[in-house]
Amino acid sequence: MIRFENVSKRYDGAREALSNVSIEVAAGELAFLTGRSGAGKSTVLKLVALIERPTRGQVIVGGRPLARLGYRDVPAYRQQIGMVFQDNRLLNDRSAYENVALPLIISGTGEREIGRRTRAALDQVGLLDREKYPPRALSAGEQQRLSIARAIVSHPKVLIADEPTGNLDPDLSLEIMNLFRRLNEVGVTMLIASHDLPLVERFGSRRIVLSGGQVSGSESTAQTTGAGK
Amino acid sequence: MSAGILLARHAQNLLGALGALTRNPVGTFLTVSVIGIALALPAALHVLVQTGKSAAGNWDDMRDFSVYMAPATPLPRAETLARELRKRDGIDSVQLITAEAAVAEMGKDPVFANALAALEGNPLPHTLVVRPAAGMDGEQLGKLSAELQATPDVDLVKLDLQWVQRLNAILDFLARLGWIAAVLLGGAVLIIVGNTIRLDIQTRTEEIEVAKLLGATDSFVRRPFLYLGLWYGLFGSLLATLILAISLWLLGAPVARLATLYGSDLEMAGVGLETLAAVLGGGLLAGWSGAWLAVSRHLSGLRPRD
């Protein structure tokens, strides 16, 4: 589903953020990207989201080489990808409902369908009773759940998340990760960047370990009892 | 996206942009005022030129030739010449002013009356006022003048076109000035709207970035700002029209008085449909273009980076 073939990325005047990286995430898989800060986790996700383009190598998502997508193709591509950001990137001048509905408005969905799918997504993350609240009136965990609702409202086949539990306490982090697991169980391919190794190790999913812009390992971890339920 | 949904989105953006303007009434008023004043100036020049052209048209009879017969030419000879000239091509009308009628007219003025009384006889000749056909250019008029001058018993042919030509030259200059002002001030409106929209974009940077990340097209992002630019252009145009109408109303009476002193019934031209369409069209175009430039510049920074 997501394949990196010898991908390198160098930002202007800086060292290579990624160096000859080859990774693959199968359809329906939940994989974690781990590594220290600056290891290249965010760059991998930016390349998948087409925020950046690789300096060398090829990124293929859903069988499509992203290099072939021109500027005008980027919006349609991004509409098929769910994205969760560490800082949520929620709009505080809009209600929770309006934040979640935004991807559907962008893709030109009809009003009735927007209402149905937005409330379903809010229900899925347990925030249906908060639909009129602006994000700043919600707790940190609720805000992250809201951003997940926004990421899944378009029913994406691929969901990427950059440090989705970065600002959350351990209990909330576990709650968010369990939410990801439930989404993965219905077939969404997920690539989640996290430096929270203890949390990641509680899930029996593959870990792609990055170090200094290179893949230093890829391993599965045993699922700890209580996680993923 | 279906046509119905697209139409609904446009309506939402149109009303949303109007709502954004009403939420910042002071800023909106200042921007609209500057646009209004900038659009009113070239429009005022246009109206001034139209009024001038109307004046030149009113004084069209200044193209008339005054054909003075030689002194002592008998009246029957003048009448014969008038009849002959009326039959000629290139002449619309010929009016005979006899020496007696001329001296009687002149005698109505007390200044001339005393002078005429001091004279023994009538010093004025019979005069033919010849109006050439409309549309004759300077060369044709010159040729006609020479032919009349060569006619037996004609003493002097006078054609006073000079000041009408000067007025037309001034009007041409003002018309050109109006175009230059329209282009420069239209550019100024574009920059004003562009800058205002740029400030609005800055306050909505996060919203734009998030929308782009979620798959918004450039047109989706651009649309509300284009409507904002159109509203600015529309309100600026309407204000310009109002400024112009009030100015013309204030100038109407003094201009009419001035015209009366010159024996004319000239009136200031009003804000006609042509001017209204030009001001509205110019304002909307400048508003839309300014918004387009401002948003495009911002969007270019959000492209995927190589």
GROMACS .gro file of N, CA and C in nm, chain A residues 9 50-53 71 74-75 78-79 83 85 89 91 94 102-103 105-106 108-111 114 150, chain B residues 1-2 5 9 12 204 206-207 209-218 220 299 302-306:
model
  150
    9LYS      N    1   1.591   1.230   0.093
    9LYS     CA    2   1.536   1.365   0.096
    9LYS      C    3   1.636   1.459   0.162
   50LEU      N    4   0.255   1.407   0.042
   50LEU     CA    5   0.295   1.494  -0.070
   50LEU      C    6   0.311   1.640  -0.027
   51ILE      N    7   0.353   1.658   0.097
   51ILE     CA    8   0.390   1.793   0.141
   51ILE      C    9   0.532   1.820   0.090
   52GLU      N   10   0.609   1.715   0.084
   52GLU     CA   11   0.743   1.721   0.026
   52GLU      C   12   0.752   1.617  -0.085
   53ARG      N   13   0.849   1.639  -0.173
   53ARG     CA   14   0.879   1.539  -0.275
   53ARG      C   15   1.022   1.489  -0.250
   71TYR      N   16   0.090   1.899  -0.980
   71TYR     CA   17   0.035   1.986  -0.875
   71TYR      C   18  -0.118   1.978  -0.870
   74VAL      N   19  -0.261   1.675  -0.677
   74VAL     CA   20  -0.234   1.662  -0.533
   74VAL      C   21  -0.362   1.669  -0.448
   75PRO      N   22  -0.454   1.765  -0.473
   75PRO     CA   23  -0.575   1.771  -0.388
   75PRO      C   24  -0.654   1.640  -0.389
   78ARG      N   25  -0.473   1.384  -0.183
   78ARG     CA   26  -0.479   1.408  -0.038
   78ARG      C   27  -0.618   1.379   0.019
   79GLN      N   28  -0.720   1.393  -0.066
   79GLN     CA   29  -0.857   1.364  -0.018
   79GLN      C   30  -0.873   1.216   0.015
   83MET      N   31  -0.506   1.225   0.765
   83MET     CA   32  -0.385   1.274   0.833
   83MET      C   33  -0.418   1.320   0.974
   85PHE      N   34  -0.224   1.509   1.296
   85PHE     CA   35  -0.100   1.582   1.327
   85PHE      C   36  -0.079   1.588   1.478
   89ARG      N   37  -0.393   2.063   1.454
   89ARG     CA   38  -0.428   2.153   1.344
   89ARG      C   39  -0.580   2.164   1.329
   91LEU      N   40  -0.928   2.393   1.379
   91LEU     CA   41  -0.961   2.535   1.363
   91LEU      C   42  -1.048   2.579   1.480
   94ARG      N   43  -1.408   2.739   1.465
   94ARG     CA   44  -1.519   2.656   1.415
   94ARG      C   45  -1.554   2.552   1.519
  102LEU      N   46  -1.504   1.943   0.747
  102LEU     CA   47  -1.423   2.015   0.648
  102LEU      C   48  -1.375   1.929   0.530
  103PRO      N   49  -1.319   1.809   0.554
  103PRO     CA   50  -1.276   1.729   0.438
  103PRO      C   51  -1.390   1.696   0.342
  105ILE      N   52  -1.663   1.885   0.295
  105ILE     CA   53  -1.696   2.010   0.223
  105ILE      C   54  -1.596   2.028   0.108
  106ILE      N   55  -1.469   2.002   0.139
  106ILE     CA   56  -1.363   2.019   0.039
  106ILE      C   57  -1.386   1.924  -0.080
  108GLY      N   58  -1.660   1.816  -0.189
  108GLY     CA   59  -1.784   1.843  -0.262
  108GLY      C   60  -1.896   1.747  -0.229
  109THR      N   61  -1.898   1.695  -0.108
  109THR     CA   62  -2.004   1.604  -0.066
  109THR      C   63  -2.133   1.684  -0.038
  110GLY      N   64  -2.246   1.624  -0.063
  110GLY     CA   65  -2.374   1.691  -0.039
  110GLY      C   66  -2.401   1.712   0.110
  111GLU      N   67  -2.484   1.813   0.140
  111GLU     CA   68  -2.508   1.853   0.279
  111GLU      C   69  -2.560   1.737   0.365
  114ILE      N   70  -2.289   1.494   0.433
  114ILE     CA   71  -2.192   1.555   0.526
  114ILE      C   72  -2.243   1.537   0.670
  150ARG      N   73  -1.174   1.381   1.208
  150ARG     CA   74  -1.159   1.455   1.082
  150ARG      C   75  -1.080   1.372   0.979
  230MET      N   76  -1.809   1.696  -0.828
  230MET     CA   77  -1.905   1.776  -0.750
  230MET      C   78  -2.024   1.814  -0.840
  231SER      N   79  -2.146   1.789  -0.789
  231SER     CA   80  -2.263   1.819  -0.872
  231SER      C   81  -2.284   1.970  -0.882
  234ILE      N   82  -2.445   2.129  -0.573
  234ILE     CA   83  -2.355   2.147  -0.459
  234ILE      C   84  -2.260   2.264  -0.485
  238ARG      N   85  -2.215   2.595  -0.267
  238ARG     CA   86  -2.085   2.638  -0.213
  238ARG      C   87  -2.056   2.783  -0.252
  241GLN      N   88  -2.266   3.006  -0.044
  241GLN     CA   89  -2.211   3.014   0.092
  241GLN      C   90  -2.091   3.108   0.096
  433ARG      N   91  -0.593   3.409   0.830
  433ARG     CA   92  -0.654   3.278   0.804
  433ARG      C   93  -0.554   3.178   0.748
  435GLU      N   94  -0.367   2.955   0.893
  435GLU     CA   95  -0.379   2.817   0.942
  435GLU      C   96  -0.494   2.744   0.873
  436GLU      N   97  -0.606   2.815   0.860
  436GLU     CA   98  -0.723   2.756   0.794
  436GLU      C   99  -0.689   2.713   0.651
  438GLU      N  100  -0.385   2.649   0.528
  438GLU     CA  101  -0.289   2.538   0.528
  438GLU      C  102  -0.358   2.406   0.559
  439VAL      N  103  -0.448   2.409   0.658
  439VAL     CA  104  -0.520   2.286   0.695
  439VAL      C  105  -0.606   2.239   0.578
  440ALA      N  106  -0.675   2.334   0.515
  440ALA     CA  107  -0.760   2.298   0.401
  440ALA      C  108  -0.677   2.235   0.289
  441LYS      N  109  -0.559   2.294   0.263
  441LYS     CA  110  -0.473   2.239   0.157
  441LYS      C  111  -0.428   2.097   0.194
  442LEU      N  112  -0.394   2.077   0.322
  442LEU     CA  113  -0.350   1.944   0.365
  442LEU      C  114  -0.463   1.842   0.352
  443LEU      N  115  -0.585   1.890   0.369
  443LEU     CA  116  -0.699   1.798   0.360
  443LEU      C  117  -0.746   1.778   0.216
  444GLY      N  118  -0.675   1.839   0.121
  444GLY     CA  119  -0.707   1.814  -0.019
  444GLY      C  120  -0.784   1.924  -0.088
  445ALA      N  121  -0.780   2.045  -0.032
  445ALA     CA  122  -0.851   2.156  -0.099
  445ALA      C  123  -0.776   2.197  -0.226
  446THR      N  124  -0.851   2.223  -0.330
  446THR     CA  125  -0.789   2.273  -0.453
  446THR      C  126  -0.761   2.423  -0.436
  447ASP      N  127  -0.681   2.477  -0.527
  447ASP     CA  128  -0.653   2.621  -0.522
  447ASP      C  129  -0.783   2.701  -0.538
  449PHE      N  130  -1.081   2.616  -0.447
  449PHE     CA  131  -1.159   2.610  -0.323
  449PHE      C  132  -1.108   2.715  -0.223
  528LEU      N  133  -0.070   3.098  -0.223
  528LEU     CA  134  -0.081   2.955  -0.255
  528LEU      C  135   0.049   2.900  -0.314
  531LEU      N  136   0.257   2.714  -0.085
  531LEU     CA  137   0.204   2.591  -0.025
  531LEU      C  138   0.215   2.471  -0.119
  532ARG      N  139   0.289   2.487  -0.226
  532ARG     CA  140   0.306   2.375  -0.319
  532ARG      C  141   0.399   2.270  -0.257
  533PRO      N  142   0.385   2.144  -0.299
  533PRO     CA  143   0.479   2.042  -0.250
  533PRO      C  144   0.623   2.083  -0.282
  534ARG      N  145   0.708   2.074  -0.183
  534ARG     CA  146   0.847   2.120  -0.201
  534ARG      C  147   0.935   2.008  -0.254
  535ASP      N  148   1.015   2.041  -0.353
  535ASP     CA  149   1.110   1.941  -0.407
  535ASP      C  150   1.233   1.933  -0.318
   0.00000   0.00000   0.00000
